[in-house]
Short mmCIF file of C-alpha atoms in Angstrom, two decimals:
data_model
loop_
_atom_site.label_atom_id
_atom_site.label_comp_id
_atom_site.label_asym_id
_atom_site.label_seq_id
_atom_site.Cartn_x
_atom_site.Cartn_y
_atom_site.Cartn_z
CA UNK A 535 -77.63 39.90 43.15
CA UNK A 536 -76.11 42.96 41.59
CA UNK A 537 -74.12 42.29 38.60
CA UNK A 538 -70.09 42.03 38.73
CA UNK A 539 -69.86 43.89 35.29
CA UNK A 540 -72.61 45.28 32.85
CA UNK A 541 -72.61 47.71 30.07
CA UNK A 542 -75.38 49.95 29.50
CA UNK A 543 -76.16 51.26 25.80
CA UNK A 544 -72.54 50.39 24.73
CA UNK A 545 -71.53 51.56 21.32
CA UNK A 546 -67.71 51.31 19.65
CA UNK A 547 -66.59 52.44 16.30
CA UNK A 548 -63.23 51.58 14.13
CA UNK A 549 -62.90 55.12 12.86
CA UNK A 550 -66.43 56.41 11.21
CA UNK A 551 -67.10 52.81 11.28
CA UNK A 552 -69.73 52.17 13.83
CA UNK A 553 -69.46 48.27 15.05
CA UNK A 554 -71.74 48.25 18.23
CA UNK A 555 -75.27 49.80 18.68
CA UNK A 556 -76.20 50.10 22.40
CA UNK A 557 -75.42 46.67 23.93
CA UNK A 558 -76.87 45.93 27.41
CA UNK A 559 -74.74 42.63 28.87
CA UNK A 560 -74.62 41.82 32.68
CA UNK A 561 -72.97 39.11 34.15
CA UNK A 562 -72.82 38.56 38.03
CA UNK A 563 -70.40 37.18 40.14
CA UNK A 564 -69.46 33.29 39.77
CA UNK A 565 -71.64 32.79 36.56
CA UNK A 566 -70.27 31.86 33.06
CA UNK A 567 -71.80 33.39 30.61
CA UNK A 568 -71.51 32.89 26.93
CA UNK A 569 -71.78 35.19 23.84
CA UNK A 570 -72.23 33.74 20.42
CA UNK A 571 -72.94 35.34 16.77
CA UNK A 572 -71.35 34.69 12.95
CA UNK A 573 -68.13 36.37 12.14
CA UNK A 574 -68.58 39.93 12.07
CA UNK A 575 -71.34 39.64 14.54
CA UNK A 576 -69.09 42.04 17.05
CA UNK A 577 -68.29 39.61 19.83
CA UNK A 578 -64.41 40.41 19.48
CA UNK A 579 -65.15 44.33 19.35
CA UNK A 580 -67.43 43.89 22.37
CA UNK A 581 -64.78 42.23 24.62
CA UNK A 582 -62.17 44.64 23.13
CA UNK A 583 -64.60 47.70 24.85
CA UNK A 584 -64.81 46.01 28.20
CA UNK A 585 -61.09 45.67 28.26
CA UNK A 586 -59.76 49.02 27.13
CA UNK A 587 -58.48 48.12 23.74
CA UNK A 588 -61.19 50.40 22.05
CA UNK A 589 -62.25 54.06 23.54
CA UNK A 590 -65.80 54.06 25.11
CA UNK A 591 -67.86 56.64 27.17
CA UNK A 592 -66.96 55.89 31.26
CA UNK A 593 -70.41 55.32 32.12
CA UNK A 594 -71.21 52.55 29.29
CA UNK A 595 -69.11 49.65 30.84
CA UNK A 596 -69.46 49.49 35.17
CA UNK A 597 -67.31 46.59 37.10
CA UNK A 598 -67.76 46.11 41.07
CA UNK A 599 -70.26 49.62 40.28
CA UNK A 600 -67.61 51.84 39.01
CA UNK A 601 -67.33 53.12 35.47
CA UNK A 602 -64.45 51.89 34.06
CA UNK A 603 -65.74 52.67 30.20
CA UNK A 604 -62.12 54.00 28.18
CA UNK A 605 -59.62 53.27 30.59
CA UNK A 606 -56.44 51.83 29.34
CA UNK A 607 -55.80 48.10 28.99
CA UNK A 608 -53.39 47.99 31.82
CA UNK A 609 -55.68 49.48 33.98
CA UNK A 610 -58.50 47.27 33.36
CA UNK A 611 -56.59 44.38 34.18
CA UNK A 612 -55.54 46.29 37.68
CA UNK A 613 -59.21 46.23 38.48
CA UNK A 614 -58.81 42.48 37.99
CA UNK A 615 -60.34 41.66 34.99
CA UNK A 616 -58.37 39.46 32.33
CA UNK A 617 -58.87 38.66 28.81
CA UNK A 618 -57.36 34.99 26.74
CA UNK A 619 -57.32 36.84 23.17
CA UNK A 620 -58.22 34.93 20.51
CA UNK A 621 -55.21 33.09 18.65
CA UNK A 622 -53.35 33.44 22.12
CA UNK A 623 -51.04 35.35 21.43
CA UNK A 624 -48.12 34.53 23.43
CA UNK A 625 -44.63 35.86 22.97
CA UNK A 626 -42.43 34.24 20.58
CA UNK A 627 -39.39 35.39 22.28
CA UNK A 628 -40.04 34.54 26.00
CA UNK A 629 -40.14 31.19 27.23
CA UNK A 630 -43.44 29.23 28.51
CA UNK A 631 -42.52 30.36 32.33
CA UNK A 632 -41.98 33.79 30.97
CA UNK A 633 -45.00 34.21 28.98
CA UNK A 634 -46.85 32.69 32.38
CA UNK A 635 -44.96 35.65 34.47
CA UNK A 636 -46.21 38.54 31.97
CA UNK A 637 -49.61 38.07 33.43
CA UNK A 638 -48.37 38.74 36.92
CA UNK A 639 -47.38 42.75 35.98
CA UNK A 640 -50.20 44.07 37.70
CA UNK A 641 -49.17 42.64 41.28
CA UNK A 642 -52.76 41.99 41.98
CA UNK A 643 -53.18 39.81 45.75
CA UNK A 644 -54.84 36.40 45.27
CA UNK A 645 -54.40 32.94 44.74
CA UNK A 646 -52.89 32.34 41.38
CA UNK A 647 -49.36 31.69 41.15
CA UNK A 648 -46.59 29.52 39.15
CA UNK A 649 -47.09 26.78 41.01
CA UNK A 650 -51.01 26.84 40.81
CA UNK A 651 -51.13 27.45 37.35
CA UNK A 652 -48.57 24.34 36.49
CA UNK A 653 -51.38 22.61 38.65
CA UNK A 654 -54.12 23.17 36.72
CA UNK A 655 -51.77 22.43 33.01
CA UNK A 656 -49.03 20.14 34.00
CA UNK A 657 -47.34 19.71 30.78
CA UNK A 658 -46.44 23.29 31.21
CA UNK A 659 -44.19 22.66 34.59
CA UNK A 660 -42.04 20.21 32.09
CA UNK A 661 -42.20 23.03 29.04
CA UNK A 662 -41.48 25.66 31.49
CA UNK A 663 -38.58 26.41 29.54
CA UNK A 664 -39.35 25.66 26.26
CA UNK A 665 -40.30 28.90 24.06
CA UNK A 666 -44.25 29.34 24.34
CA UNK A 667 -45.21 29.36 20.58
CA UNK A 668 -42.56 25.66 20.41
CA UNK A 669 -45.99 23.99 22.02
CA UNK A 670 -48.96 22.64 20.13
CA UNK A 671 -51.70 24.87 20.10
CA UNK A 672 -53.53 23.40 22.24
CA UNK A 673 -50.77 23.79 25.41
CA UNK A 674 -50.26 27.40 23.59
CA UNK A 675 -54.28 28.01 25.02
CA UNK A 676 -52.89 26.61 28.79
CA UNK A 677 -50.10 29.34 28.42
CA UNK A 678 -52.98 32.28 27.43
CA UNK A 679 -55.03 31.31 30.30
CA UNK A 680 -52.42 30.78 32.39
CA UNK A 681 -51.10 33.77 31.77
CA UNK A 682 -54.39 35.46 32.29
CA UNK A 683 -54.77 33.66 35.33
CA UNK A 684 -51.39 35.31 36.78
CA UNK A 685 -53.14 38.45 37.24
CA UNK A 686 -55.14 37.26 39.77
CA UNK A 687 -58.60 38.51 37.84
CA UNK A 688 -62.09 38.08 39.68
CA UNK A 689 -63.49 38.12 35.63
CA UNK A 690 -61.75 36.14 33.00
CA UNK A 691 -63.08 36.54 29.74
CA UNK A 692 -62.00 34.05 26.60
CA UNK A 693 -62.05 35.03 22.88
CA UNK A 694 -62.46 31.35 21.13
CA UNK A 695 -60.60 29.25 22.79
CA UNK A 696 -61.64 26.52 21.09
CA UNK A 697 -60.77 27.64 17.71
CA UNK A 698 -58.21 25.47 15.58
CA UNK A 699 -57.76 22.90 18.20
CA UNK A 700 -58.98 18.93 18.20
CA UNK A 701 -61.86 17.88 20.07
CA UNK A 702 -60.22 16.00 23.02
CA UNK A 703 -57.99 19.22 23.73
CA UNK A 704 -60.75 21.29 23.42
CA UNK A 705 -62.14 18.96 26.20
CA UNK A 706 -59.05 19.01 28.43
CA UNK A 707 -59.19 23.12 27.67
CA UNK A 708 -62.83 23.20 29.23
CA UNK A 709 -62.85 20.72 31.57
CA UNK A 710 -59.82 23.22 33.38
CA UNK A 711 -62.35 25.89 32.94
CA UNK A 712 -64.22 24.24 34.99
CA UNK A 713 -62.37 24.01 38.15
CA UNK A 714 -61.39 27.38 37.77
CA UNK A 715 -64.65 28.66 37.91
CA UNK A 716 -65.75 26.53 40.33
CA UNK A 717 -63.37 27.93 42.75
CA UNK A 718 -64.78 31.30 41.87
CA UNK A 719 -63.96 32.86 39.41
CA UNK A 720 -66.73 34.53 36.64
CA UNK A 721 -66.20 34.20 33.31
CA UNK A 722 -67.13 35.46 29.79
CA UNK A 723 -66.94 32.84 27.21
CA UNK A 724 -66.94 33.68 23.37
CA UNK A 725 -67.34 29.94 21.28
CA UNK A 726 -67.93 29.59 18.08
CA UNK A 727 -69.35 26.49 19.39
CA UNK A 728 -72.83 26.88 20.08
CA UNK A 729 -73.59 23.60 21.43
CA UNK A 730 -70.33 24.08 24.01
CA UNK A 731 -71.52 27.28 24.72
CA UNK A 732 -74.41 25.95 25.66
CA UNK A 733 -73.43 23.52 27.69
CA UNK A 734 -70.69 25.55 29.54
CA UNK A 735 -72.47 28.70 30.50
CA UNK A 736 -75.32 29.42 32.49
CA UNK A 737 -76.80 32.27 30.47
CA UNK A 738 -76.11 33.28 26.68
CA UNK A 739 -75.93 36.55 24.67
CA UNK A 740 -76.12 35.76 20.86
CA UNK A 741 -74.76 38.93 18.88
CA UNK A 742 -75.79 39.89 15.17
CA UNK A 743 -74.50 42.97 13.07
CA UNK A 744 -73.59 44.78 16.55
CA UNK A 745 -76.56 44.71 18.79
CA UNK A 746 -77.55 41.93 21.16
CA UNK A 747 -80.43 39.71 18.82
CA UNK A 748 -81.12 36.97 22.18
CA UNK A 749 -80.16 36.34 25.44
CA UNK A 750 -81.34 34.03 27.82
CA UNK A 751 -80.74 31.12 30.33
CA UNK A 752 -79.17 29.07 28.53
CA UNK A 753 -80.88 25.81 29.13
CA UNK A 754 -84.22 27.22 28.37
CA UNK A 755 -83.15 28.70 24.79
CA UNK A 756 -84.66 26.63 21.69
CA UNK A 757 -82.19 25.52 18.81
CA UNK A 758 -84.74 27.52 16.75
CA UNK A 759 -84.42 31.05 18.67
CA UNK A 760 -80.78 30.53 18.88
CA UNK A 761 -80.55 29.65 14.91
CA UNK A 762 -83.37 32.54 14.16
CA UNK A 763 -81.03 35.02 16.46
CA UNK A 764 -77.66 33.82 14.99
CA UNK A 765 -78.95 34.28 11.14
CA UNK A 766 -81.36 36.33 11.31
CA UNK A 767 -83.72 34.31 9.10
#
């Protein structure tokens, strides 16, 4: 099966700052795949490539087998690929239905809607007007991905969406990841998790100092590859 989205040699810089050194990543349709790596590894830059935030070469990032490398945000998510950003990021001044209706900008066909998405989170239909950053951070997360899940995307990638929140949300947070998926949808995990990550995805990336240090299915990976690949020692 040819892959949904892969990058090929995939460098980014912040200024003369160079962060990435030639990553190769594929994922293909309907898998989860996670990418770990310490703080600084470049997970966030990497995601921030595939989705437009940082300028790239066309060629180095290819979705659905057309380059897509340094188009704009809003264009990426047109193509139908979504991003949760990492600390959610929701807008203090719009309400939770609003935030939820800022993900639907692109008009893209499919089966997400209000009514799906207060499906899948509940406790949003009965803080649909309550402002979105008023909720505890773990309903906050519902919002992102609900938001993200507005746009209709055929890729959904998530920045830490565990961070900061209890165990039993974080639970409730993947256990809705879940049925999403299974309904479909492929989807890029970052965790700072690695034993979630493992458990969640069916193949893993670990990142260190901007280049790809082990990949893998993740069920056949050995705490001590993963631990050698993560630290480096």
């Amino acid at each position: 099966m040819s892959a949904l989205l892969s990058t090929h040699a995939l460098k980014a810089w912040y200024g003369d700052f160079q962060a990435l050194f030639g990553i190769d990543f594929e994922i293909r349709a309907q898998e989860i795949v996670a990418i770990i790596g310490a703080n600084g590894a470049g997970k966030s830059t990497f995601l921030k490539a595939i989705t437009g935030v940082l300028p790239v070469a066309p060629g180095n990032v290819v979705f659905k087998g057309r380059p897509i490398g340094g188009r704009k945000a809003h264009r990426v998510v047109a193509e139908g690929i979504a991003m949760v950003p990492e600390g959610r990021r929701l807008f203090p001044s719009l309400s939770v239905e609003e935030n939820l209706c800022m993900g639907a900008y692109a008009k893209r066909p499919g089966p997400w809607s209000l009514e799906k998405v207060y499906g899948l989170f509940p406790v949003l239909k009965e803080k649909r007007k309550v402002p979105g950053t008023a909720l505890s951070g773990g309903q906050q997360q519902m919002v992102a991905i609900g938001r993200a899940l507005m746009s209709n995307p055929e890729l959904l990638i998530c920045d830490e969406i565990s961070l900061g929140l209890a165990p039993t949300v974080i639970k409730e947070i993947y256990a809705a990841l879940e049925r999403i998926t299974r309904d479909g949808l492929t989807a890029i995990i970052v965790e700072q998790d690695v034993l979630t990550a493992e458990r969640v995805s069916q193949r893993l990336y670990c990142f260190q100092e901007g280049r790809v240090s082990l990949q893998g299915n993740s069920r056949d990976l050995t705490h001590e590859q993963i631990s050698h690949a993560y630290f480096g020692v």
